[in-house]
Amino acid sequence: MIRRLDRRDFLRLGGTGLAGMALLGSGALAGCGGGGEGGSGGTVTYAEGPDDTGTLKKLLDGFDKKYEGKYKVKYREMPADTQGFFDKLRTELQTGNSDIDVIAGDVIWPAQLASNGWLLDLSERFTKDLQSKFIKGNVESNVYQGKIYGVPFVTGAGLLYYRKDLLEKSDFSKAPKTWDELKQMANKAQEDSGTKFGFVFQGGEYEGGVVNGLEYIWSYGGDVLKGDKVVVDSPEAAEGLATYRSMISDGVTTQAMTTYKEEEAQATFLRGDAVFMRNWSYVYALTSDPAQSEIKPEQVGLSTLPVATEGQEPAGALGATNLYVNATTKNEDAAWALIQYMTAPEQQKMRAIEGARLPVTKRSYKDKELREKVPVIALGEKALKTARPRPVSPYYSDMSLKMAEQFAAVLRGDTRPEQATKTLQSELESIIEQGKNA
Ligand code: GLC
Protein backbone atom coordinates (compact mmCIF):
# COMPACT_ATOMS: atom_id res chain seq x y z
CA MET A 1 0.00 0.00 0.00
CA ILE A 2 2.02 2.93 -1.23
CA ARG A 3 0.41 6.29 -0.82
CA ARG A 4 -0.17 7.97 -4.10
CA LEU A 5 1.29 11.41 -4.54
CA ASP A 6 -1.74 13.53 -5.20
CA ARG A 7 -2.04 17.05 -6.53
CA ARG A 8 -1.72 18.46 -3.04
CA ASP A 9 1.54 16.58 -2.51
CA PHE A 10 2.99 18.07 -5.66
CA LEU A 11 1.92 21.55 -4.65
CA ARG A 12 3.32 21.06 -1.21
CA LEU A 13 6.63 19.68 -2.36
CA GLY A 14 7.08 22.72 -4.56
CA GLY A 15 10.80 23.33 -4.88
CA THR A 16 12.02 20.53 -2.64
CA GLY A 17 12.38 18.14 -5.55
CA LEU A 18 13.32 14.50 -5.51
CA ALA A 19 15.00 14.39 -2.15
CA GLY A 20 11.80 15.51 -0.52
CA MET A 21 9.78 13.04 -2.53
CA ALA A 22 11.98 10.14 -1.57
CA LEU A 23 11.61 10.99 2.08
CA LEU A 24 7.91 11.40 1.78
CA GLY A 25 7.72 7.98 0.17
CA SER A 26 9.64 6.20 2.90
CA GLY A 27 7.58 7.86 5.57
CA ALA A 28 4.33 6.96 3.89
CA LEU A 29 5.47 3.35 3.72
CA ALA A 30 6.55 3.30 7.32
CA GLY A 31 3.11 4.56 8.17
CA CYS A 32 1.35 1.67 6.48
CA GLY A 33 1.68 -1.06 8.96
CA GLY A 34 3.84 -2.60 11.59
CA GLY A 35 6.40 0.16 11.59
CA GLY A 36 8.82 -0.79 8.80
CA GLU A 37 12.58 -0.94 9.32
CA GLY A 38 12.96 2.36 11.05
CA GLY A 39 10.33 1.51 13.61
CA SER A 40 12.42 -0.93 15.57
CA GLY A 41 14.47 1.45 17.65
CA GLY A 42 16.30 4.71 17.94
CA THR A 43 15.85 8.20 19.15
CA VAL A 44 12.48 9.81 18.92
CA THR A 45 12.43 13.60 18.59
CA TYR A 46 9.67 15.29 20.54
CA ALA A 47 8.52 18.83 19.79
CA GLU A 48 6.65 20.96 22.29
CA GLY A 49 6.56 24.58 23.45
CA PRO A 50 8.70 25.59 26.45
CA ASP A 51 7.81 23.95 29.74
CA ASP A 52 7.48 26.29 32.70
CA THR A 53 6.64 23.58 35.23
CA GLY A 54 9.78 21.45 35.28
CA THR A 55 7.65 18.35 34.73
CA LEU A 56 8.43 17.80 31.05
CA LYS A 57 12.04 16.92 31.76
CA LYS A 58 10.94 14.51 34.45
CA LEU A 59 8.47 12.96 32.04
CA LEU A 60 11.00 12.52 29.24
CA ASP A 61 13.71 11.23 31.61
CA GLY A 62 11.20 8.64 32.77
CA PHE A 63 10.74 7.46 29.18
CA ASP A 64 14.49 7.08 28.66
CA LYS A 65 14.72 5.05 31.82
CA LYS A 66 11.79 2.82 30.96
CA TYR A 67 13.14 2.06 27.50
CA GLU A 68 16.84 2.09 28.30
CA GLY A 69 18.84 0.42 25.55
CA LYS A 70 15.83 0.48 23.22
CA TYR A 71 14.45 3.99 22.75
CA LYS A 72 15.52 7.48 23.70
CA VAL A 73 13.70 10.77 23.44
CA LYS A 74 15.20 14.08 22.37
CA TYR A 75 13.35 17.32 23.17
CA ARG A 76 13.02 20.06 20.52
CA GLU A 77 11.77 23.28 22.07
CA MET A 78 9.21 25.06 19.90
CA PRO A 79 7.80 28.62 20.26
CA ALA A 80 5.40 29.17 23.16
CA ASP A 81 2.89 31.05 21.04
CA THR A 82 0.60 28.68 19.14
CA GLN A 83 0.82 30.58 15.85
CA GLY A 84 4.62 30.77 16.04
CA PHE A 85 4.81 27.05 16.78
CA PHE A 86 2.49 26.25 13.89
CA ASP A 87 4.38 28.39 11.38
CA LYS A 88 7.70 26.82 12.34
CA LEU A 89 6.25 23.33 12.20
CA ARG A 90 4.57 23.95 8.85
CA THR A 91 7.80 25.26 7.34
CA GLU A 92 9.61 22.11 8.46
CA LEU A 93 6.96 19.59 7.52
CA GLN A 94 6.59 21.17 4.10
CA THR A 95 10.16 20.18 3.23
CA GLY A 96 9.38 16.53 3.96
CA ASN A 97 12.60 16.05 5.91
CA SER A 98 11.93 17.30 9.42
CA ASP A 99 13.54 15.17 12.13
CA ILE A 100 10.57 15.69 14.46
CA ASP A 101 8.74 12.43 15.25
CA VAL A 102 6.14 13.35 17.87
CA ILE A 103 4.48 16.77 18.07
CA ALA A 104 2.70 17.96 21.20
CA GLY A 105 0.59 20.52 19.44
CA ASP A 106 -2.55 22.61 19.57
CA VAL A 107 -5.96 20.98 19.34
CA ILE A 108 -6.81 23.17 16.31
CA TRP A 109 -4.18 21.67 13.98
CA PRO A 110 -5.23 18.17 12.88
CA ALA A 111 -7.45 19.13 9.94
CA GLN A 112 -4.81 21.36 8.41
CA LEU A 113 -1.81 19.11 9.06
CA ALA A 114 -3.67 15.95 8.02
CA SER A 115 -5.15 17.39 4.84
CA ASN A 116 -1.61 18.16 3.69
CA GLY A 117 -0.54 14.59 4.39
CA TRP A 118 1.85 15.63 7.15
CA LEU A 119 0.45 13.44 9.94
CA LEU A 120 0.48 9.70 10.36
CA ASP A 121 -2.96 8.11 10.41
CA LEU A 122 -3.11 6.46 13.83
CA SER A 123 -6.40 4.60 13.28
CA GLU A 124 -4.83 1.16 13.62
CA ARG A 125 -2.93 1.93 16.79
CA PHE A 126 -5.33 4.30 18.51
CA THR A 127 -8.22 1.84 18.35
CA LYS A 128 -11.83 2.59 19.25
CA ASP A 129 -11.30 0.64 22.44
CA LEU A 130 -8.35 2.82 23.46
CA GLN A 131 -10.21 5.94 22.37
CA SER A 132 -13.08 5.15 24.74
CA LYS A 133 -10.76 5.73 27.69
CA PHE A 134 -10.31 9.41 26.81
CA ILE A 135 -12.62 12.45 27.09
CA LYS A 136 -14.83 12.40 24.00
CA GLY A 137 -14.37 15.98 22.79
CA ASN A 138 -10.60 15.65 22.99
CA VAL A 139 -10.64 12.42 20.98
CA GLU A 140 -12.90 13.98 18.35
CA SER A 141 -10.58 16.92 17.91
CA ASN A 142 -8.14 14.48 16.27
CA VAL A 143 -10.55 13.13 13.69
CA TYR A 144 -10.33 14.34 10.12
CA GLN A 145 -12.36 12.74 7.30
CA GLY A 146 -13.01 9.61 9.34
CA LYS A 147 -9.42 8.95 10.36
CA ILE A 148 -7.71 9.75 13.64
CA TYR A 149 -4.44 11.66 13.61
CA GLY A 150 -3.61 12.28 17.24
CA VAL A 151 -4.00 11.20 20.84
CA PRO A 152 -5.21 13.62 23.53
CA PHE A 153 -2.47 14.70 25.91
CA VAL A 154 -3.56 17.70 28.02
CA THR A 155 -6.97 19.31 28.23
CA GLY A 156 -8.21 22.73 29.19
CA ALA A 157 -11.27 24.91 28.88
CA GLY A 158 -12.16 28.58 28.92
CA LEU A 159 -13.39 29.39 32.42
CA LEU A 160 -14.65 32.36 34.38
CA TYR A 161 -12.49 33.21 37.38
CA TYR A 162 -13.92 35.55 39.98
CA ARG A 163 -12.92 37.14 43.24
CA LYS A 164 -15.23 35.48 45.74
CA ASP A 165 -14.22 37.89 48.50
CA LEU A 166 -14.97 41.01 46.45
CA LEU A 167 -18.32 39.71 45.23
CA GLU A 168 -19.34 38.84 48.77
CA LYS A 169 -18.47 42.34 49.97
CA SER A 170 -20.79 43.68 47.30
CA ASP A 171 -23.53 41.26 48.42
CA PHE A 172 -23.29 38.83 45.52
CA SER A 173 -23.38 35.21 46.56
CA LYS A 174 -23.09 33.43 43.22
CA ALA A 175 -21.19 33.56 39.97
CA PRO A 176 -22.97 35.39 37.14
CA LYS A 177 -24.90 33.18 34.74
CA THR A 178 -25.28 35.69 31.94
CA TRP A 179 -23.03 38.34 30.40
CA ASP A 180 -25.45 41.04 31.59
CA GLU A 181 -25.15 39.80 35.15
CA LEU A 182 -21.38 39.74 34.84
CA LYS A 183 -21.37 43.35 33.71
CA GLN A 184 -23.55 44.54 36.59
CA MET A 185 -21.60 42.58 39.16
CA ALA A 186 -18.24 43.66 37.78
CA ASN A 187 -19.21 47.33 37.76
CA LYS A 188 -20.54 47.24 41.31
CA ALA A 189 -17.73 45.16 42.84
CA GLN A 190 -15.12 47.23 41.06
CA GLU A 191 -16.61 50.44 42.38
CA ASP A 192 -17.12 49.15 45.94
CA SER A 193 -13.60 47.78 46.22
CA GLY A 194 -11.66 50.21 44.05
CA THR A 195 -10.26 47.35 41.96
CA LYS A 196 -8.53 48.42 38.77
CA PHE A 197 -10.42 46.20 36.29
CA GLY A 198 -13.92 44.73 36.39
CA PHE A 199 -13.00 42.04 33.88
CA VAL A 200 -9.84 40.92 32.10
CA PHE A 201 -9.61 38.57 29.14
CA GLN A 202 -7.66 37.98 25.92
CA GLY A 203 -8.64 40.62 23.38
CA GLY A 204 -5.38 40.82 21.42
CA GLU A 205 -5.25 40.20 17.68
CA TYR A 206 -4.09 36.56 17.80
CA GLU A 207 -5.43 33.05 18.40
CA GLY A 208 -6.43 33.84 22.00
CA GLY A 209 -8.54 36.75 20.74
CA VAL A 210 -10.19 34.39 18.25
CA VAL A 211 -11.11 32.08 21.11
CA ASN A 212 -12.61 34.92 23.15
CA GLY A 213 -14.65 36.25 20.22
CA LEU A 214 -15.91 32.76 19.37
CA GLU A 215 -17.07 32.20 22.94
CA TYR A 216 -19.33 35.27 22.69
CA ILE A 217 -20.63 34.21 19.29
CA TRP A 218 -21.39 30.69 20.55
CA SER A 219 -22.99 31.97 23.73
CA TYR A 220 -25.55 33.82 21.59
CA GLY A 221 -26.24 30.73 19.49
CA GLY A 222 -24.11 31.86 16.55
CA ASP A 223 -21.37 29.88 14.85
CA VAL A 224 -18.70 30.22 12.19
CA LEU A 225 -18.78 26.96 10.24
CA LYS A 226 -21.37 24.22 9.76
CA GLY A 227 -19.54 21.41 8.00
CA ASP A 228 -17.62 23.41 5.42
CA LYS A 229 -20.29 26.06 5.05
CA VAL A 230 -19.58 29.52 6.48
CA VAL A 231 -22.47 30.69 8.68
CA VAL A 232 -20.94 33.59 10.58
CA ASP A 233 -23.08 36.32 9.02
CA SER A 234 -26.01 35.93 11.44
CA PRO A 235 -27.79 38.23 13.92
CA GLU A 236 -26.70 35.87 16.73
CA ALA A 237 -23.01 36.16 15.88
CA ALA A 238 -23.31 39.94 15.58
CA GLU A 239 -25.08 40.12 18.93
CA GLY A 240 -22.32 38.06 20.52
CA LEU A 241 -19.66 40.41 19.18
CA ALA A 242 -21.70 43.43 20.29
CA THR A 243 -21.62 42.10 23.85
CA TYR A 244 -17.87 41.53 23.51
CA ARG A 245 -17.38 45.18 22.55
CA SER A 246 -19.74 46.33 25.33
CA MET A 247 -17.27 45.10 27.93
CA ILE A 248 -15.20 48.15 26.98
CA SER A 249 -17.93 50.60 25.93
CA ASP A 250 -19.90 49.94 29.15
CA GLY A 251 -16.81 50.46 31.27
CA VAL A 252 -16.46 46.89 32.58
CA THR A 253 -12.89 46.95 31.37
CA THR A 254 -10.58 49.27 29.44
CA GLN A 255 -9.16 49.58 25.95
CA ALA A 256 -6.04 47.85 27.33
CA MET A 257 -7.84 44.54 26.72
CA THR A 258 -7.31 44.94 22.97
CA THR A 259 -3.68 43.95 23.46
CA TYR A 260 -4.09 41.44 26.29
CA LYS A 261 -3.01 37.80 25.94
CA GLU A 262 -3.24 34.97 28.50
CA GLU A 263 -0.15 36.15 30.39
CA GLU A 264 -1.31 39.75 30.86
CA ALA A 265 -4.76 38.71 32.04
CA GLN A 266 -3.26 36.18 34.41
CA ALA A 267 -0.72 38.63 35.86
CA THR A 268 -3.39 41.30 36.42
CA PHE A 269 -5.77 38.91 38.13
CA LEU A 270 -3.11 37.29 40.29
CA ARG A 271 -1.94 40.76 41.38
CA GLY A 272 -5.44 41.33 42.70
CA ASP A 273 -6.29 43.93 40.06
CA ALA A 274 -9.42 42.37 38.53
CA VAL A 275 -12.81 41.19 39.76
CA PHE A 276 -13.36 38.72 36.89
CA MET A 277 -11.05 36.99 34.44
CA ARG A 278 -11.60 34.73 31.44
CA ASN A 279 -8.71 32.30 31.21
CA TRP A 280 -7.80 28.63 30.76
CA SER A 281 -8.09 26.10 33.55
CA TYR A 282 -4.35 25.84 34.20
CA VAL A 283 -4.21 29.31 35.76
CA TYR A 284 -6.04 28.09 38.85
CA ALA A 285 -3.01 26.18 40.10
CA LEU A 286 -0.97 29.39 40.23
CA THR A 287 -3.19 30.88 42.94
CA SER A 288 -1.70 28.49 45.47
CA ASP A 289 1.85 29.62 44.68
CA PRO A 290 2.67 32.75 46.73
CA ALA A 291 5.65 33.45 44.46
CA GLN A 292 3.24 33.93 41.55
CA SER A 293 0.07 35.14 43.19
CA GLU A 294 -0.85 37.87 45.61
CA ILE A 295 -4.31 36.39 46.02
CA LYS A 296 -5.06 33.05 47.66
CA PRO A 297 -7.12 30.14 46.36
CA GLU A 298 -9.84 30.87 48.98
CA GLN A 299 -10.42 34.24 47.33
CA VAL A 300 -11.01 32.74 43.91
CA GLY A 301 -14.19 31.22 42.53
CA LEU A 302 -14.54 29.35 39.24
CA SER A 303 -17.46 28.78 36.95
CA THR A 304 -18.36 28.11 33.35
CA LEU A 305 -18.35 31.25 31.21
CA PRO A 306 -21.58 33.27 31.16
CA VAL A 307 -24.05 32.84 28.32
CA ALA A 308 -26.66 35.14 26.73
CA THR A 309 -29.67 33.79 28.62
CA GLU A 310 -29.79 31.58 31.66
CA GLY A 311 -30.12 27.85 31.11
CA GLN A 312 -28.14 27.74 27.85
CA GLU A 313 -25.33 25.23 27.36
CA PRO A 314 -21.92 26.56 28.43
CA ALA A 315 -19.92 27.97 25.53
CA GLY A 316 -16.31 27.86 26.74
CA ALA A 317 -13.73 26.78 24.18
CA LEU A 318 -11.60 23.68 24.24
CA GLY A 319 -7.94 24.60 24.60
CA ALA A 320 -5.87 21.49 24.58
CA THR A 321 -2.79 19.64 23.39
CA ASN A 322 -2.72 16.43 21.37
CA LEU A 323 0.17 14.18 20.36
CA TYR A 324 0.66 13.87 16.60
CA VAL A 325 3.18 11.82 14.63
CA ASN A 326 5.05 13.23 11.65
CA ALA A 327 4.05 11.26 8.54
CA THR A 328 7.70 10.89 7.55
CA THR A 329 8.89 9.46 10.86
CA LYS A 330 11.35 6.61 10.67
CA ASN A 331 10.64 5.71 14.27
CA GLU A 332 6.99 4.83 14.29
CA ASP A 333 7.21 2.19 17.01
CA ALA A 334 9.27 4.43 19.28
CA ALA A 335 6.89 7.33 18.62
CA TRP A 336 3.93 5.19 19.58
CA ALA A 337 5.72 3.93 22.70
CA LEU A 338 6.31 7.56 23.71
CA ILE A 339 2.65 8.44 23.14
CA GLN A 340 1.46 5.48 25.19
CA TYR A 341 3.86 6.35 27.97
CA MET A 342 2.87 10.06 28.01
CA THR A 343 -0.83 9.29 28.22
CA ALA A 344 -0.61 6.45 30.77
CA PRO A 345 -2.34 7.10 34.12
CA GLU A 346 0.88 7.52 36.17
CA GLN A 347 2.31 10.15 33.87
CA GLN A 348 -1.00 11.98 33.50
CA LYS A 349 -1.27 12.08 37.27
CA MET A 350 2.26 13.32 37.86
CA ARG A 351 1.84 16.15 35.36
CA ALA A 352 -1.53 17.14 36.79
CA ILE A 353 -0.31 17.25 40.37
CA GLU A 354 3.12 18.74 39.79
CA GLY A 355 2.53 20.74 36.62
CA ALA A 356 -1.20 21.61 36.56
CA ARG A 357 -1.54 19.97 33.13
CA LEU A 358 -5.05 18.57 33.17
CA PRO A 359 -5.48 14.90 32.35
CA VAL A 360 -7.34 13.54 29.34
CA THR A 361 -8.27 10.06 30.49
CA LYS A 362 -11.76 9.57 31.93
CA ARG A 363 -10.54 7.61 34.89
CA SER A 364 -8.40 10.50 36.10
CA TYR A 365 -11.61 12.39 36.83
CA LYS A 366 -12.67 9.69 39.29
CA ASP A 367 -9.30 9.56 41.03
CA LYS A 368 -9.80 10.81 44.60
CA GLU A 369 -6.21 11.89 45.15
CA LEU A 370 -6.20 13.84 41.90
CA ARG A 371 -9.47 15.61 42.69
CA GLU A 372 -8.10 16.60 46.05
CA LYS A 373 -4.68 17.73 44.91
CA VAL A 374 -5.81 19.41 41.69
CA PRO A 375 -9.01 21.20 42.76
CA VAL A 376 -9.68 22.65 39.30
CA ILE A 377 -10.56 19.13 38.14
CA ALA A 378 -13.65 19.14 40.34
CA LEU A 379 -14.27 22.89 40.16
CA GLY A 380 -14.01 23.09 36.39
CA GLU A 381 -15.36 19.64 35.57
CA LYS A 382 -18.49 20.83 33.79
CA ALA A 383 -16.54 23.27 31.62
CA LEU A 384 -13.85 20.70 30.87
CA LYS A 385 -16.36 18.10 29.77
CA THR A 386 -18.48 20.45 27.65
CA ALA A 387 -15.68 22.52 26.11
CA ARG A 388 -16.38 23.38 22.45
CA PRO A 389 -13.94 22.84 19.62
CA ARG A 390 -13.07 25.71 17.32
CA PRO A 391 -14.07 25.37 13.64
CA VAL A 392 -12.49 22.30 12.07
CA SER A 393 -11.04 23.14 8.67
CA PRO A 394 -7.95 22.41 6.60
CA TYR A 395 -7.71 26.19 6.22
CA TYR A 396 -8.05 26.99 9.89
CA SER A 397 -4.86 29.01 10.27
CA ASP A 398 -5.84 31.39 7.44
CA MET A 399 -9.38 31.62 8.75
CA SER A 400 -8.06 32.34 12.22
CA LEU A 401 -6.03 35.33 10.99
CA LYS A 402 -9.19 36.85 9.49
CA MET A 403 -11.23 36.19 12.63
CA ALA A 404 -8.48 37.70 14.78
CA GLU A 405 -8.53 40.84 12.63
CA GLN A 406 -12.31 41.30 12.70
CA PHE A 407 -12.86 40.41 16.36
CA ALA A 408 -10.10 42.80 17.43
CA ALA A 409 -11.52 45.58 15.23
CA VAL A 410 -14.93 45.16 16.87
CA LEU A 411 -13.42 45.15 20.35
CA ARG A 412 -11.47 48.34 19.63
CA GLY A 413 -14.65 49.97 18.36
CA ASP A 414 -13.30 50.39 14.83
CA THR A 415 -15.83 48.11 13.13
CA ARG A 416 -19.51 47.52 13.86
CA PRO A 417 -20.36 43.90 14.72
CA GLU A 418 -22.74 43.51 11.74
CA GLN A 419 -20.05 44.79 9.41
CA ALA A 420 -17.48 42.40 10.90
CA THR A 421 -19.68 39.33 10.48
CA LYS A 422 -20.48 40.34 6.90
CA THR A 423 -16.82 40.90 6.04
CA LEU A 424 -15.84 37.64 7.69
CA GLN A 425 -18.52 35.71 5.83
CA SER A 426 -17.05 36.69 2.46
CA GLU A 427 -13.42 36.42 3.57
CA LEU A 428 -13.89 32.93 5.01
CA GLU A 429 -15.88 31.80 1.98
CA SER A 430 -13.12 32.92 -0.33
CA ILE A 431 -10.43 31.17 1.78
CA ILE A 432 -12.37 27.91 1.48
CA GLU A 433 -13.03 28.46 -2.22
CA GLN A 434 -9.37 29.19 -2.96
CA GLY A 435 -8.30 26.16 -0.91
CA LYS A 436 -10.60 23.87 -2.85
CA ASN A 437 -9.33 25.13 -6.18
CA ALA A 438 -5.65 24.96 -5.22
C1 GLC B 1 -3.97 27.81 24.88
C2 GLC B 1 -4.80 26.66 24.36
C3 GLC B 1 -4.77 26.62 22.85
C4 GLC B 1 -5.15 27.97 22.27
C5 GLC B 1 -4.27 29.08 22.85
C6 GLC B 1 -4.77 30.45 22.39
O1 GLC B 1 -2.63 27.57 24.66
O2 GLC B 1 -4.35 25.42 24.87
O3 GLC B 1 -5.66 25.62 22.38
O4 GLC B 1 -5.06 27.96 20.88
O5 GLC B 1 -4.31 29.04 24.26
O6 GLC B 1 -3.94 31.46 22.87
Coordinates of N, CA, C and O and ligand atoms in Angstrom, one line a residue, residues 80-83 105-109 154-157 202 206-212 261-263 278-280 282 317-321 390 396, ligand 1:
A80 N 6.5 29.3 22.2 CA 5.4 29.2 23.2 C 4.1 29.5 22.5 O 3.0 28.9 22.8
D81 N 4.1 30.5 21.7 CA 2.9 31.0 21.0 C 2.4 30.1 20.0 O 3.2 29.6 19.1
T82 N 1.1 29.7 20.0 CA 0.6 28.7 19.1 C 0.8 29.0 17.6 O 1.2 28.1 16.9
Q83 N 0.6 30.2 17.3 CA 0.8 30.6 15.8 C 2.3 30.4 15.4 O 2.6 29.9 14.4
G105 N 1.1 19.3 20.1 CA 0.6 20.5 19.4 C -0.8 20.9 19.7 O -1.6 20.1 20.3
D106 N -1.2 22.1 19.3 CA -2.5 22.6 19.6 C -3.7 21.7 19.0 O -3.5 21.1 17.9
V107 N -4.8 21.7 19.7 CA -6.0 21.0 19.3 C -6.6 21.4 18.0 O -7.3 20.7 17.4
I108 N -6.2 22.6 17.5 CA -6.8 23.2 16.3 C -6.1 22.7 15.0 O -6.5 23.1 13.9
W109 N -5.0 22.0 15.1 CA -4.2 21.7 14.0 C -4.5 20.5 13.1 O -4.1 20.4 11.9
V154 N -3.2 16.8 26.9 CA -3.6 17.7 28.0 C -4.9 18.4 27.6 O -5.0 18.7 26.5
T155 N -5.8 18.6 28.6 CA -7.0 19.3 28.2 C -7.1 20.6 29.0 O -6.3 20.9 29.9
G156 N -8.0 21.4 28.6 CA -8.2 22.7 29.2 C -9.5 23.4 28.6 O -9.9 23.0 27.5
A157 N -10.1 24.3 29.4 CA -11.3 24.9 28.9 C -11.3 26.4 29.3 O -10.7 26.7 30.3
Q202 N -8.7 37.9 27.0 CA -7.7 38.0 25.9 C -8.3 38.6 24.7 O -9.0 38.0 23.9
Y206 N -4.8 37.8 17.9 CA -4.1 36.6 17.8 C -5.0 35.4 18.1 O -6.2 35.7 18.4
E207 N -4.5 34.2 18.2 CA -5.4 33.1 18.4 C -6.3 33.2 19.7 O -7.4 32.8 19.7
G208 N -5.7 33.7 20.7 CA -6.4 33.8 22.0 C -7.6 34.8 21.8 O -8.7 34.6 22.4
G209 N -7.4 35.8 21.0 CA -8.5 36.8 20.7 C -9.6 36.1 19.9 O -10.8 36.4 20.1
V210 N -9.2 35.2 19.0 CA -10.2 34.4 18.3 C -11.1 33.6 19.2 O -12.3 33.5 19.1
V211 N -10.4 32.9 20.1 CA -11.1 32.1 21.1 C -12.1 32.9 21.9 O -13.3 32.5 22.0
N212 N -11.7 34.1 22.4 CA -12.6 34.9 23.2 C -13.8 35.4 22.3 O -15.0 35.3 22.7
K261 N -3.1 39.2 26.2 CA -3.0 37.8 25.9 C -3.2 37.1 27.3 O -3.5 37.7 28.3
E262 N -3.0 35.8 27.3 CA -3.2 35.0 28.5 C -2.4 35.5 29.6 O -2.8 35.7 30.8
E263 N -1.1 35.8 29.3 CA -0.1 36.2 30.4 C -0.5 37.5 31.1 O -0.4 37.6 32.3
R278 N -11.4 35.9 32.3 CA -11.6 34.7 31.4 C -10.2 34.2 31.2 O -9.3 34.9 30.7
N279 N -10.0 32.9 31.5 CA -8.7 32.3 31.2 C -8.9 30.8 31.2 O -9.9 30.3 31.5
W280 N -7.8 30.1 30.8 CA -7.8 28.6 30.8 C -7.7 28.0 32.2 O -7.2 28.7 33.1
Y282 N -5.6 26.0 33.5 CA -4.3 25.8 34.2 C -4.0 27.0 35.1 O -3.2 26.8 36.1
A317 N -14.5 27.5 25.2 CA -13.7 26.8 24.2 C -12.8 25.7 24.8 O -12.4 25.8 25.9
L318 N -12.6 24.7 23.9 CA -11.6 23.7 24.2 C -10.2 24.2 23.9 O -10.0 24.6 22.8
G319 N -9.3 24.2 24.9 CA -7.9 24.6 24.6 C -7.1 23.5 25.1 O -7.0 23.2 26.3
A320 N -6.5 22.7 24.2 CA -5.9 21.5 24.6 C -4.7 21.1 23.7 O -4.4 21.8 22.7
T321 N -4.0 20.1 24.1 CA -2.8 19.6 23.4 C -3.0 18.2 23.0 O -3.4 17.4 23.9
R390 N -13.0 24.6 18.3 CA -13.1 25.7 17.3 C -13.4 25.1 15.9 O -13.3 23.9 15.8
Y396 N -7.8 26.3 8.6 CA -8.0 27.0 9.9 C -7.1 28.1 10.1 O -7.5 29.2 10.6
Ligands
GLC1 C1 -4.0 27.8 24.9 C2 -4.8 26.7 24.4 C3 -4.8 26.6 22.8 C4 -5.2 28.0 22.3 C5 -4.3 29.1 22.8 C6 -4.8 30.4 22.4 O1 -2.6 27.6 24.7 O2 -4.3 25.4 24.9 O3 -5.7 25.6 22.4 O4 -5.1 28.0 20.9 O5 -4.3 29.0 24.3 O6 -3.9 31.5 22.9

